[in-house]
PDB file of C-alpha atoms in Angstrom:
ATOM      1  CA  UNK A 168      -5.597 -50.283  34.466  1.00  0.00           C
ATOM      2  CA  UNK A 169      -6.773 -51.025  30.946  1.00  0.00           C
ATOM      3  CA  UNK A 170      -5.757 -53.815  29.394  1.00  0.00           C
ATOM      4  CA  UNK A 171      -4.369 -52.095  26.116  1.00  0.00           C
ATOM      5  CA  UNK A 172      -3.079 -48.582  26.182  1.00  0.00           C
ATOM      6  CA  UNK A 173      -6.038 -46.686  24.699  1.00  0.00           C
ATOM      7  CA  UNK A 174      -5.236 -45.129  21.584  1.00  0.00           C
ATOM      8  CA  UNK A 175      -7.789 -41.953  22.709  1.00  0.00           C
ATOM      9  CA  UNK A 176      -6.095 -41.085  25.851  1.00  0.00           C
ATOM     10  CA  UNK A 177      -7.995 -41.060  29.216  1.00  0.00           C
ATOM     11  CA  UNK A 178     -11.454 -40.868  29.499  1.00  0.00           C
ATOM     12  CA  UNK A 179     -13.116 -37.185  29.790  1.00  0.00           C
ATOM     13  CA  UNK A 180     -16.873 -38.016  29.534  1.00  0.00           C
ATOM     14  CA  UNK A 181     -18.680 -38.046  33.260  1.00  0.00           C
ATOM     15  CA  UNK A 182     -20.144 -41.426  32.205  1.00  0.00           C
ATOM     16  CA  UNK A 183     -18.833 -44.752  31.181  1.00  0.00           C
ATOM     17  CA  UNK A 184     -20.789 -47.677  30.811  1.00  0.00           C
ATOM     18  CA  UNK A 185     -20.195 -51.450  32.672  1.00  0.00           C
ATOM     19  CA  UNK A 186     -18.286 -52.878  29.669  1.00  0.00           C
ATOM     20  CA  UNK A 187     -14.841 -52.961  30.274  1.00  0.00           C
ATOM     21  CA  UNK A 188     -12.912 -50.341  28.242  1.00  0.00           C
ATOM     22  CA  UNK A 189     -10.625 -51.079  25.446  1.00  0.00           C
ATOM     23  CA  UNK A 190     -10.539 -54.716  25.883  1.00  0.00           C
ATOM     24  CA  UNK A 191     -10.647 -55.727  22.325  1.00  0.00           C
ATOM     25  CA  UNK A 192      -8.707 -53.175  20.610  1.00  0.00           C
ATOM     26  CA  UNK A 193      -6.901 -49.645  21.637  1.00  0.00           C
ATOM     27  CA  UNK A 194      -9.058 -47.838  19.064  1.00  0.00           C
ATOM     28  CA  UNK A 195     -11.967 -48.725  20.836  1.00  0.00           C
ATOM     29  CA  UNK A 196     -13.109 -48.273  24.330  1.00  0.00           C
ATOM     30  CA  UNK A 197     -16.006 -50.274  24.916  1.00  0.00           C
ATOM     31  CA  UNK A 198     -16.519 -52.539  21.516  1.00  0.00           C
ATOM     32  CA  UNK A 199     -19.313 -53.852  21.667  1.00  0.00           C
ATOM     33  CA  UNK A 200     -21.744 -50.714  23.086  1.00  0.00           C
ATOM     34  CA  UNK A 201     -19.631 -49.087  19.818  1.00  0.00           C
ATOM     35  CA  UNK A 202     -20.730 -52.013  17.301  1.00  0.00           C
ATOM     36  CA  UNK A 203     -24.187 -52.286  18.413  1.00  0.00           C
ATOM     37  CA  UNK A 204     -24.377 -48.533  17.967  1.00  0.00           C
ATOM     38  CA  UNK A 205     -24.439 -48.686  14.388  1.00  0.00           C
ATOM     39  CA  UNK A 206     -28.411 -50.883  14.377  1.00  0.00           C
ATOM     40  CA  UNK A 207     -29.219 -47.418  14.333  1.00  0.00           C
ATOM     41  CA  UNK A 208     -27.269 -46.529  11.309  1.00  0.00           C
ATOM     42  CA  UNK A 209     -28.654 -49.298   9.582  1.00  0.00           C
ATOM     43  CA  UNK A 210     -32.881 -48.978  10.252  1.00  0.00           C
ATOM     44  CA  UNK A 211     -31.897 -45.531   9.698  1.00  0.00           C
ATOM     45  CA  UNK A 212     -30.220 -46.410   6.152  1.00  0.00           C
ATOM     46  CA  UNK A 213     -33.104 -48.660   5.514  1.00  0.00           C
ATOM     47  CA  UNK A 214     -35.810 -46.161   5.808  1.00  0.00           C
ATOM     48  CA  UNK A 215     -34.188 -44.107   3.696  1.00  0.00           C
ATOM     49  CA  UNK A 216     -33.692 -46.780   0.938  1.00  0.00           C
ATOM     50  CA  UNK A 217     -37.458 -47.733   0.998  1.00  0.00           C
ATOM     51  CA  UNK A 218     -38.011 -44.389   0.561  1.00  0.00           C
ATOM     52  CA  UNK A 219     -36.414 -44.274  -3.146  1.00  0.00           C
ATOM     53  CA  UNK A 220     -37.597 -47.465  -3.958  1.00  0.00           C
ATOM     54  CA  UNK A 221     -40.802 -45.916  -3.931  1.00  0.00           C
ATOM     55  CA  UNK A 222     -39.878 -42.651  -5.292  1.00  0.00           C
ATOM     56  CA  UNK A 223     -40.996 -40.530  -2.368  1.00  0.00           C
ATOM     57  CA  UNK A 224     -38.020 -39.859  -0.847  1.00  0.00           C
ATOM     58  CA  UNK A 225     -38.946 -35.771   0.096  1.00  0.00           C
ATOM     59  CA  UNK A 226     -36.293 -34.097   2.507  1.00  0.00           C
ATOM     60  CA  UNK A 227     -39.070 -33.711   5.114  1.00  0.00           C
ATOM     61  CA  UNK A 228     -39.903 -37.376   4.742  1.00  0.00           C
ATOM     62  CA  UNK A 229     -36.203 -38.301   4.947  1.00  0.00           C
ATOM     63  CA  UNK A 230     -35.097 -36.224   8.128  1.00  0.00           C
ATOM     64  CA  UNK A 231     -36.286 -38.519  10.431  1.00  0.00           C
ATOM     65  CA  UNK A 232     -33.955 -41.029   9.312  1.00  0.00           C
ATOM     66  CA  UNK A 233     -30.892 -38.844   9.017  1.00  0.00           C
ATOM     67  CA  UNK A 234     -31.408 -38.816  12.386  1.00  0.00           C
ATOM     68  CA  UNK A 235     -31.662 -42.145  13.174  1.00  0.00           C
ATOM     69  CA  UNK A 236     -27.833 -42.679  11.337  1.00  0.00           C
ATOM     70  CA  UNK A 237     -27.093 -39.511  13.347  1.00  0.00           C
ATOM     71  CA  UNK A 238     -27.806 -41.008  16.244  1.00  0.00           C
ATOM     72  CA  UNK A 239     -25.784 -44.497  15.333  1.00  0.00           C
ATOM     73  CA  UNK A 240     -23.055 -42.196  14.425  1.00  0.00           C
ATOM     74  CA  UNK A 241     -22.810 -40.203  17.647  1.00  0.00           C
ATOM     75  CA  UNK A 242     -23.182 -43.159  19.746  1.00  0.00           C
ATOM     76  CA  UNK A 243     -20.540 -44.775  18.209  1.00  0.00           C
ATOM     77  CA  UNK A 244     -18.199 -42.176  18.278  1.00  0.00           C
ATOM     78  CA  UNK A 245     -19.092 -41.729  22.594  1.00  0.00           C
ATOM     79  CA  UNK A 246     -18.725 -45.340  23.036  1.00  0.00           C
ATOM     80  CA  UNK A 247     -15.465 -45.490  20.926  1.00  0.00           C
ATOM     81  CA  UNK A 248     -13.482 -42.462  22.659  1.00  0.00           C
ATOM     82  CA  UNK A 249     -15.121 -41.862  26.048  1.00  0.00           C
ATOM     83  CA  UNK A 250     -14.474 -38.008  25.370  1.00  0.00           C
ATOM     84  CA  UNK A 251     -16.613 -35.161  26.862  1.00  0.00           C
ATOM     85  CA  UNK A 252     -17.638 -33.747  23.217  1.00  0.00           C
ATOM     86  CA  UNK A 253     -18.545 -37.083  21.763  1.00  0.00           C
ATOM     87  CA  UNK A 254     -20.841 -37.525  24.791  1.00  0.00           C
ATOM     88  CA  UNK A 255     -22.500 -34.265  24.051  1.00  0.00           C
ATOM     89  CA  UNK A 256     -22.897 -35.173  20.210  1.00  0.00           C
ATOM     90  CA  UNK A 257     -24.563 -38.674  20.980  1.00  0.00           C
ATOM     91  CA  UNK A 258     -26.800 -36.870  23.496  1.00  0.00           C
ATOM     92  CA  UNK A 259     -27.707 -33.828  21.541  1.00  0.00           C
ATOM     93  CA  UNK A 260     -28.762 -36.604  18.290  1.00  0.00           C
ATOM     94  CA  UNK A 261     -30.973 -37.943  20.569  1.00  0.00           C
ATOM     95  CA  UNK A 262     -33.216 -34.769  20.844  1.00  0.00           C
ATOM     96  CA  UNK A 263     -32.608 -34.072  16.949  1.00  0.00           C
ATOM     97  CA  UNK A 264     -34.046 -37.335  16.499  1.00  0.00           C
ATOM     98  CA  UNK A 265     -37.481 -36.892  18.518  1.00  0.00           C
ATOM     99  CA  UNK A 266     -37.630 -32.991  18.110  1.00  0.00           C
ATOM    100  CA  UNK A 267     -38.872 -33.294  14.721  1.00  0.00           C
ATOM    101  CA  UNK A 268     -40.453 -36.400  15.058  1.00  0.00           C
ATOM    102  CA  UNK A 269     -42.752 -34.650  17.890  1.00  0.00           C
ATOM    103  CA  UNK A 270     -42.821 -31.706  15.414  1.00  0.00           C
ATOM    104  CA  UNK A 271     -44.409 -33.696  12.351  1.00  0.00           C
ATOM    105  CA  UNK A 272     -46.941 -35.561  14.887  1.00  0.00           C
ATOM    106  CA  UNK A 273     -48.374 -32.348  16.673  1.00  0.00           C
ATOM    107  CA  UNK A 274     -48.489 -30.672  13.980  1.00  0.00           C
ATOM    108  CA  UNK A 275     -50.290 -32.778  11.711  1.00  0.00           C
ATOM    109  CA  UNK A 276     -53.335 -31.922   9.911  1.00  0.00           C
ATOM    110  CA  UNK A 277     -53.046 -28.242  12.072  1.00  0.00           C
ATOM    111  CA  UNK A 278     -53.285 -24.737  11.318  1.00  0.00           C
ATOM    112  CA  UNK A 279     -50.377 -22.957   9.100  1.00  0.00           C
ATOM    113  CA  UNK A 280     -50.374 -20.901  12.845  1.00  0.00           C
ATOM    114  CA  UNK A 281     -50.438 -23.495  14.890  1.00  0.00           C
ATOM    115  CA  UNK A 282     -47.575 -25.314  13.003  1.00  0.00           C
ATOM    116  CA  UNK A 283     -45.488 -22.419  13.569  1.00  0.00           C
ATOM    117  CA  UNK A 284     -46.278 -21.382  17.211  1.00  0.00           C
ATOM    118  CA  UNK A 285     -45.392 -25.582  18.080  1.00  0.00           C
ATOM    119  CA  UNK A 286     -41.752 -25.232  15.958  1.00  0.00           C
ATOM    120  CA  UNK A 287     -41.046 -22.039  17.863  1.00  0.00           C
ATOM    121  CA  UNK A 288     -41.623 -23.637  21.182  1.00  0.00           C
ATOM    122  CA  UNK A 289     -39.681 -26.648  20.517  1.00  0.00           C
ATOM    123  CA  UNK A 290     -36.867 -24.814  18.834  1.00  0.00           C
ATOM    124  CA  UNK A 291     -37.013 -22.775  22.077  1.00  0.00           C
ATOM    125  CA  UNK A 292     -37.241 -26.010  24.803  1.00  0.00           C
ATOM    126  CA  UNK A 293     -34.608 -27.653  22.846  1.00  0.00           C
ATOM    127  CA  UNK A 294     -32.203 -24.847  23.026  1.00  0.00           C
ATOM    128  CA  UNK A 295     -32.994 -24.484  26.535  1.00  0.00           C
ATOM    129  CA  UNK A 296     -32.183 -28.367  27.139  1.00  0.00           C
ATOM    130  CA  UNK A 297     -29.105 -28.966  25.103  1.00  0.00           C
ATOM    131  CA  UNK A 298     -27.235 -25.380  26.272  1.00  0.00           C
ATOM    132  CA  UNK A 299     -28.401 -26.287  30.073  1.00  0.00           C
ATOM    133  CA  UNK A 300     -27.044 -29.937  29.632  1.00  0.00           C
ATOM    134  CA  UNK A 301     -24.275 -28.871  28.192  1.00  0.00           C
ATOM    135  CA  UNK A 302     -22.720 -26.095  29.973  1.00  0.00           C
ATOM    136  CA  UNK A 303     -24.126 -27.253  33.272  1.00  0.00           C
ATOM    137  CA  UNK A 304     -23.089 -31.109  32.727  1.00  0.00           C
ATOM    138  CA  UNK A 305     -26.974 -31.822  34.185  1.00  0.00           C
ATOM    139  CA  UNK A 306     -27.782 -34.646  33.082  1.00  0.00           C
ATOM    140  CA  UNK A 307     -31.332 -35.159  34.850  1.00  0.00           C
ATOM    141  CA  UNK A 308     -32.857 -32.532  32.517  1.00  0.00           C
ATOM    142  CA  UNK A 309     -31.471 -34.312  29.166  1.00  0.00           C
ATOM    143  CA  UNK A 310     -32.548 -37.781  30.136  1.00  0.00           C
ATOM    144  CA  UNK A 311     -36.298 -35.906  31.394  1.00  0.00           C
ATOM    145  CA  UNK A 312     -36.834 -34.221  28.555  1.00  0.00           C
ATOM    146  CA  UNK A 313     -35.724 -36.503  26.118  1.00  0.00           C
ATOM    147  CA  UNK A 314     -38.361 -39.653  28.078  1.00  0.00           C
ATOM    148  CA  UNK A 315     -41.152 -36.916  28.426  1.00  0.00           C
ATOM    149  CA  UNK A 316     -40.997 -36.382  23.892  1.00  0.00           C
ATOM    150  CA  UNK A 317     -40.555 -40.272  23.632  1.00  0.00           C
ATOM    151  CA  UNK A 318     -44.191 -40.439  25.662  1.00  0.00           C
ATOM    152  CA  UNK A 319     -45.693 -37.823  23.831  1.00  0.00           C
ATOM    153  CA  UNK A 320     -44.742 -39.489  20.472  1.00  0.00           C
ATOM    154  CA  UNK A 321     -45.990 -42.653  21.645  1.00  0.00           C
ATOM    155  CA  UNK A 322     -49.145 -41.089  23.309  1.00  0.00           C
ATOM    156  CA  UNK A 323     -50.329 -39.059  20.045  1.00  0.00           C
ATOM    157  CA  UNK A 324     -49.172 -41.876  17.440  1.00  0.00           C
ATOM    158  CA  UNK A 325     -51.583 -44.153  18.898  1.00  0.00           C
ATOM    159  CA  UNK A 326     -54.511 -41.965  19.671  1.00  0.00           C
ATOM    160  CA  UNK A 327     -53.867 -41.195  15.785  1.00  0.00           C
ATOM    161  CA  UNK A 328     -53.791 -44.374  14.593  1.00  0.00           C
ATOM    162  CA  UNK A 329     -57.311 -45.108  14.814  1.00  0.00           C
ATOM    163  CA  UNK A 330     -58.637 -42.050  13.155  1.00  0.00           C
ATOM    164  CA  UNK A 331     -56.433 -42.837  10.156  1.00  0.00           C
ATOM    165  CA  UNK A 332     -55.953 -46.278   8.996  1.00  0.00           C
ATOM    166  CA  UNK A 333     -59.763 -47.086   8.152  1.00  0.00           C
ATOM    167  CA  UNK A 334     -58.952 -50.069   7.274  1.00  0.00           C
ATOM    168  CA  UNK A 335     -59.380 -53.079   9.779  1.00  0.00           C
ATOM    169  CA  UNK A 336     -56.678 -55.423   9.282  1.00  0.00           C
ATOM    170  CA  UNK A 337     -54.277 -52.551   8.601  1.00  0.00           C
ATOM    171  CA  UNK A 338     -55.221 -50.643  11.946  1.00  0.00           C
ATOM    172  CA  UNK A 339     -54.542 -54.125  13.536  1.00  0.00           C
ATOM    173  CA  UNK A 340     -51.295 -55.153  12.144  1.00  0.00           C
ATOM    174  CA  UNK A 341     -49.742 -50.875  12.612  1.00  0.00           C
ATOM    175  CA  UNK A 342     -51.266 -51.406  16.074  1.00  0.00           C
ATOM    176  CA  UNK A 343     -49.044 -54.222  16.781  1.00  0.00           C
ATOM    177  CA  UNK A 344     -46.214 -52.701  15.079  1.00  0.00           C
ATOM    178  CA  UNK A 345     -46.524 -49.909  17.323  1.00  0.00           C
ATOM    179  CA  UNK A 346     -46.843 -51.999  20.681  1.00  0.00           C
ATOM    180  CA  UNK A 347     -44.262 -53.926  19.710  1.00  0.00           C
ATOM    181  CA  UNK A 348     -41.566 -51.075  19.193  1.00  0.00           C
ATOM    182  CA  UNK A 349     -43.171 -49.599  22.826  1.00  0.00           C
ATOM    183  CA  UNK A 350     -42.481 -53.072  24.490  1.00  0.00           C
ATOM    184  CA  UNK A 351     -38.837 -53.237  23.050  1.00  0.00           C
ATOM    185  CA  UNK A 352     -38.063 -49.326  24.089  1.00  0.00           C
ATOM    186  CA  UNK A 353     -39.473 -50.273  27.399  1.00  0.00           C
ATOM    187  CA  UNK A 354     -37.272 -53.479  27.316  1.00  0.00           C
ATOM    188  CA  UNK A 355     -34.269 -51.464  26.720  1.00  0.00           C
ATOM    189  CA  UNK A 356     -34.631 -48.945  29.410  1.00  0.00           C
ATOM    190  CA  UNK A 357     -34.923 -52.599  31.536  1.00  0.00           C
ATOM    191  CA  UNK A 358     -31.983 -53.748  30.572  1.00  0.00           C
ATOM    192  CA  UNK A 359     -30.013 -50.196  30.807  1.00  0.00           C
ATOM    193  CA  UNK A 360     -31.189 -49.704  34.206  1.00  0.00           C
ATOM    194  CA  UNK A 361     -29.579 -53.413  35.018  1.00  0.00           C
ATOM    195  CA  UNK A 362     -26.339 -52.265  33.472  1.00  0.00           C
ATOM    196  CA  UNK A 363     -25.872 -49.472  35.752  1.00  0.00           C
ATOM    197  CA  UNK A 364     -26.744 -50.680  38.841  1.00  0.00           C
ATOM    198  CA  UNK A 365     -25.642 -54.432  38.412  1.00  0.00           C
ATOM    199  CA  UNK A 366     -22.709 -53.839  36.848  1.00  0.00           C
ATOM    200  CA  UNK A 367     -20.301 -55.933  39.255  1.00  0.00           C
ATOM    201  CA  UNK A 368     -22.665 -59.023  39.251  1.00  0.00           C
ATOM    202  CA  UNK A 369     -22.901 -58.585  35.299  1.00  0.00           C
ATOM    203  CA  UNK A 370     -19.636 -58.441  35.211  1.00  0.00           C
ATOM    204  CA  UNK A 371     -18.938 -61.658  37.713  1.00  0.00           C
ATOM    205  CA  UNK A 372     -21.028 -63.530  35.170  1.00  0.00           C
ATOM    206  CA  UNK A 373     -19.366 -62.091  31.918  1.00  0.00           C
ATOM    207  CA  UNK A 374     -15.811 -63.222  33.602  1.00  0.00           C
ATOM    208  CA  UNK A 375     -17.232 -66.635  34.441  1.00  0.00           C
ATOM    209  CA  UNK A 376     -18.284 -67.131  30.712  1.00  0.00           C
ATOM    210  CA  UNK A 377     -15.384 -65.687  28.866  1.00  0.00           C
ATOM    211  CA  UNK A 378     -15.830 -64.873  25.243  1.00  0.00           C
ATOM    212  CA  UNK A 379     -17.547 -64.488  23.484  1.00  0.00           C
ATOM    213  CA  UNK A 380     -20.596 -66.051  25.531  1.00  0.00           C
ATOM    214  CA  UNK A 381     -19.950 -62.830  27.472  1.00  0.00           C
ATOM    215  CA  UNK A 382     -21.363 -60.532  24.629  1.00  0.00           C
ATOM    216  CA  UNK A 383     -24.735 -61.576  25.551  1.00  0.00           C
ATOM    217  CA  UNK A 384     -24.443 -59.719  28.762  1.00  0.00           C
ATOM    218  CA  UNK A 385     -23.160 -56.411  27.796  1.00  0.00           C
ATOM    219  CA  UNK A 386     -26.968 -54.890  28.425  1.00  0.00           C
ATOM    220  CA  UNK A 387     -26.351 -51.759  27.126  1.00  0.00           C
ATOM    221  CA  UNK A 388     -25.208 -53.169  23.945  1.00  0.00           C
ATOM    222  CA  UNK A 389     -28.658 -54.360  23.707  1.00  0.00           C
ATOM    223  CA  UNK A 390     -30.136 -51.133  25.250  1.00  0.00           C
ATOM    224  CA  UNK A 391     -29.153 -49.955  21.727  1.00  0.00           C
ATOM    225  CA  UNK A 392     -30.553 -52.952  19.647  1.00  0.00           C
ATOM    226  CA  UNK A 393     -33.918 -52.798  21.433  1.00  0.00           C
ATOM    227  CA  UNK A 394     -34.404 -48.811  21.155  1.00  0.00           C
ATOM    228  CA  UNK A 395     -33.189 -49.094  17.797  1.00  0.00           C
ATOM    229  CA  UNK A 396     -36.117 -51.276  16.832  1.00  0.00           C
ATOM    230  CA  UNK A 397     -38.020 -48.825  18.521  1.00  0.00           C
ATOM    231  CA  UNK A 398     -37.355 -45.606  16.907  1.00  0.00           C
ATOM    232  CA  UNK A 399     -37.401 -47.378  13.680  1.00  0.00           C
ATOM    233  CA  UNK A 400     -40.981 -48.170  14.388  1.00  0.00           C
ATOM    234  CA  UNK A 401     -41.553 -45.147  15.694  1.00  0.00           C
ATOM    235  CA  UNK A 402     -40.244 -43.077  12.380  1.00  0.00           C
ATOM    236  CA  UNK A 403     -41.817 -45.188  10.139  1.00  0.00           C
ATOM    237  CA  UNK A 404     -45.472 -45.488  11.805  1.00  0.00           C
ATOM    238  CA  UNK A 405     -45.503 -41.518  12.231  1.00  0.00           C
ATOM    239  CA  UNK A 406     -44.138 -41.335   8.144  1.00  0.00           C
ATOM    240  CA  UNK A 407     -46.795 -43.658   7.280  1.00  0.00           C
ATOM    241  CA  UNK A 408     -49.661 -41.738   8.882  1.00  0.00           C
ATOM    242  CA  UNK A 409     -48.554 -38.160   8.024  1.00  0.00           C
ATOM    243  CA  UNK A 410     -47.727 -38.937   4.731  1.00  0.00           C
ATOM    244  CA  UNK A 411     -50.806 -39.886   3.693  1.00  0.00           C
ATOM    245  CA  UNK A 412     -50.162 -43.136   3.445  1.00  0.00           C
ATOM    246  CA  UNK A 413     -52.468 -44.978   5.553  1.00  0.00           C
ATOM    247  CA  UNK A 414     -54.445 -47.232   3.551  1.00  0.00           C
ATOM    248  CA  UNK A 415     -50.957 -49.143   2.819  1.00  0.00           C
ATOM    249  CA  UNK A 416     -49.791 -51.682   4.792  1.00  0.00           C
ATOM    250  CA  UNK A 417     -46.156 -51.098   5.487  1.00  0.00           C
ATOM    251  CA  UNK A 418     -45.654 -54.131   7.858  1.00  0.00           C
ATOM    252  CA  UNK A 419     -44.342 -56.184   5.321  1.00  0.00           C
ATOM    253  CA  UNK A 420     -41.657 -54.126   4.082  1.00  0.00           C
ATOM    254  CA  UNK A 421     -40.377 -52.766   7.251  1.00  0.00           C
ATOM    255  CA  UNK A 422     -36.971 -53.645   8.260  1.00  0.00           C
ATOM    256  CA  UNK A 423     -35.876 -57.217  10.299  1.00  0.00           C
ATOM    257  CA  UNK A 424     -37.743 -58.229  12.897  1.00  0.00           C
ATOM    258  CA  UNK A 425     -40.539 -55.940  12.590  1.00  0.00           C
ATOM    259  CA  UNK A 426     -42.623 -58.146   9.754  1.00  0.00           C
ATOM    260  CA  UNK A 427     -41.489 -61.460  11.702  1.00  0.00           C
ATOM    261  CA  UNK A 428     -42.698 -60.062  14.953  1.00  0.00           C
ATOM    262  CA  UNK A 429     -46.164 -58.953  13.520  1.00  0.00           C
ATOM    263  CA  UNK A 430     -46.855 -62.026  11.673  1.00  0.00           C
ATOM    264  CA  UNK A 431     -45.734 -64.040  15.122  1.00  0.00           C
ATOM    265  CA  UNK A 432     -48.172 -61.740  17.539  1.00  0.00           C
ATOM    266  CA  UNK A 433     -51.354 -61.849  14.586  1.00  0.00           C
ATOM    267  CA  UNK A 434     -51.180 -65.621  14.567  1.00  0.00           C
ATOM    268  CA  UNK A 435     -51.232 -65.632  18.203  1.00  0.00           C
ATOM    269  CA  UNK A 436     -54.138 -63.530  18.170  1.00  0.00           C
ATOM    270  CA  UNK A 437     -55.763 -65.218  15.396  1.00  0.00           C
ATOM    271  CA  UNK A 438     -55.422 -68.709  17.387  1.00  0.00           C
ATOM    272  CA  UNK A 439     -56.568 -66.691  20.512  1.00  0.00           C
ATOM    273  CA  UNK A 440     -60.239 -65.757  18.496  1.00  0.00           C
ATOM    274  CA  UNK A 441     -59.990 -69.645  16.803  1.00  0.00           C
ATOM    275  CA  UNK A 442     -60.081 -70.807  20.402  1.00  0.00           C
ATOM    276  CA  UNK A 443     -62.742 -68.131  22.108  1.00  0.00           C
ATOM    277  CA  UNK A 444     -64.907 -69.329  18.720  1.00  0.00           C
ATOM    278  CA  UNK A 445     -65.041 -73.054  19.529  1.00  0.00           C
ATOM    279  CA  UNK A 446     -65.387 -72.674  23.184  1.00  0.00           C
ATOM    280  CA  UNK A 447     -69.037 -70.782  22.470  1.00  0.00           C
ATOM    281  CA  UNK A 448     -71.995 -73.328  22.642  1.00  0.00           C
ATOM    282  CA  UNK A 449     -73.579 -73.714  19.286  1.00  0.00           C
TER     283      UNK A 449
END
């Protein structure tokens, strides 16, 4: 029994994460899943003013991070109502946030045919997907498809990056960028997968804390923080390099922690190549 009366009714979406539901608030089921929902929003909104700032701010440019708020939008409303149809919005965002990313990557520097022949085919594998998923409640196929165009994105970004960014200390500091959104998406997935199927020990351990100690072990709360940081990265490395852009260093500008985690990982390496330097016999 819940400890408030839910001010959405009962729950009609076939999955429901380990935080407990409307604990905080009736007009919120799980609260903190629904706050940490909106890190999305925000990289999303922060793309978007970076954009302006610089004056290039082109709808095609821009899409990427409508879907990133998208995606904070739908998740929030799933993890605030527990309905069926906000499920299928927060899933559905997901794919209309890597669809066109994997568009603009394939696609880049291709054939006006080739362009075309890859939108048909993804228009036509994401149709397939989202009516499947959503008329058959199948699950397996969303969650497949949707890892399978994260990989591919992550694959082709980096075999791109190299034939790009000419520049040296550039290539290094998007190549850390880049490995650092991978290692927080993985990260995520980690700490998802530890949500769902240690969800009564989490729970033990979130009861033995109290608040608000226990926020720091609602996983899939984080799950959301750490694959936030990823797509972010993710958007903004694949704007960078098929915008032309890629003799400018972006690192600096990008959104919290991205420019603290690239300075902290280059001074590692720097004092790793400081230290294989005075170990070499003169």
């Amino acid at each position: 029994m819940h400890a408030i009366e839910p001010f959405w009714g009962p729950q009609t979406s076939y999955l429901n994460f380990c935080e407990e539901d409307y604990v905080i608030t009736r007009y919120v089921a799980e609260f903190i899943n629904t706050l940490s929902s909106l890190i999305y929003c925000s990289f999303g909104l922060f793309g978007l003013y970076q954009l302006s700032q610089r004056k290039q701010g082109s709808f095609s440019r821009c899409i990427p991070y409508y879907g990133l708020i998208g995606v904070g939008v739908c998740s929030a409303g799933y993890h605030m109502t527990l309905k069926y149809h906000t499920q299928m919005s927060d899933e559905l965002s997901m794919h209309l946030l890597t669809t066109p990313l994997l568009y603009r990557i394939l696609t880049f520097q291709k054939t006006e045919s080739y362009t075309r022949r890859v939108g048909v085919i993804l228009s036509i594998l994401f149709t397939i997907v989202m009516v499947t998923h959503m008329i058959m409640d199948e699950f397996l196929l969303h969650a497949v498809s949707f890892g399978a165009a994260v990989l591919l994105i992550t694959i082709k970004t980096i075999k791109t990056i190299p034939q790009q960014i000419h520049d040296s200390d550039i290539r290094l500091n998007i190549k850390i960028v880049s490995r650092f959104g991978l290692i927080c998406f993985i990260s995520g997935y980690a700490l998802w997968l530890v949500d769902n199927f240690l969800c009564l020990s989490l729970t033990s351990v979130r009861s033995v804390l109290g608040m608000p100690l226990a926020f720091l072990f609602e996983f899939h709360g984080w799950w959301h923080v750490l694959t936030g940081i990823g797509g972010y990265i993710a958007v903004a490395v694949v704007d960078l390099i098929t915008a032309g852009e890629a003799g400018r260093d972006p690192t600096p500008d990008m959104a919290f922690p991205v420019p603290l985690a690239t300075r902290a990982i280059r001074g590692l390496i720097n004092r790793k190549g400081d230290g294989n330097k005075k170990g070499n016999c003169p």
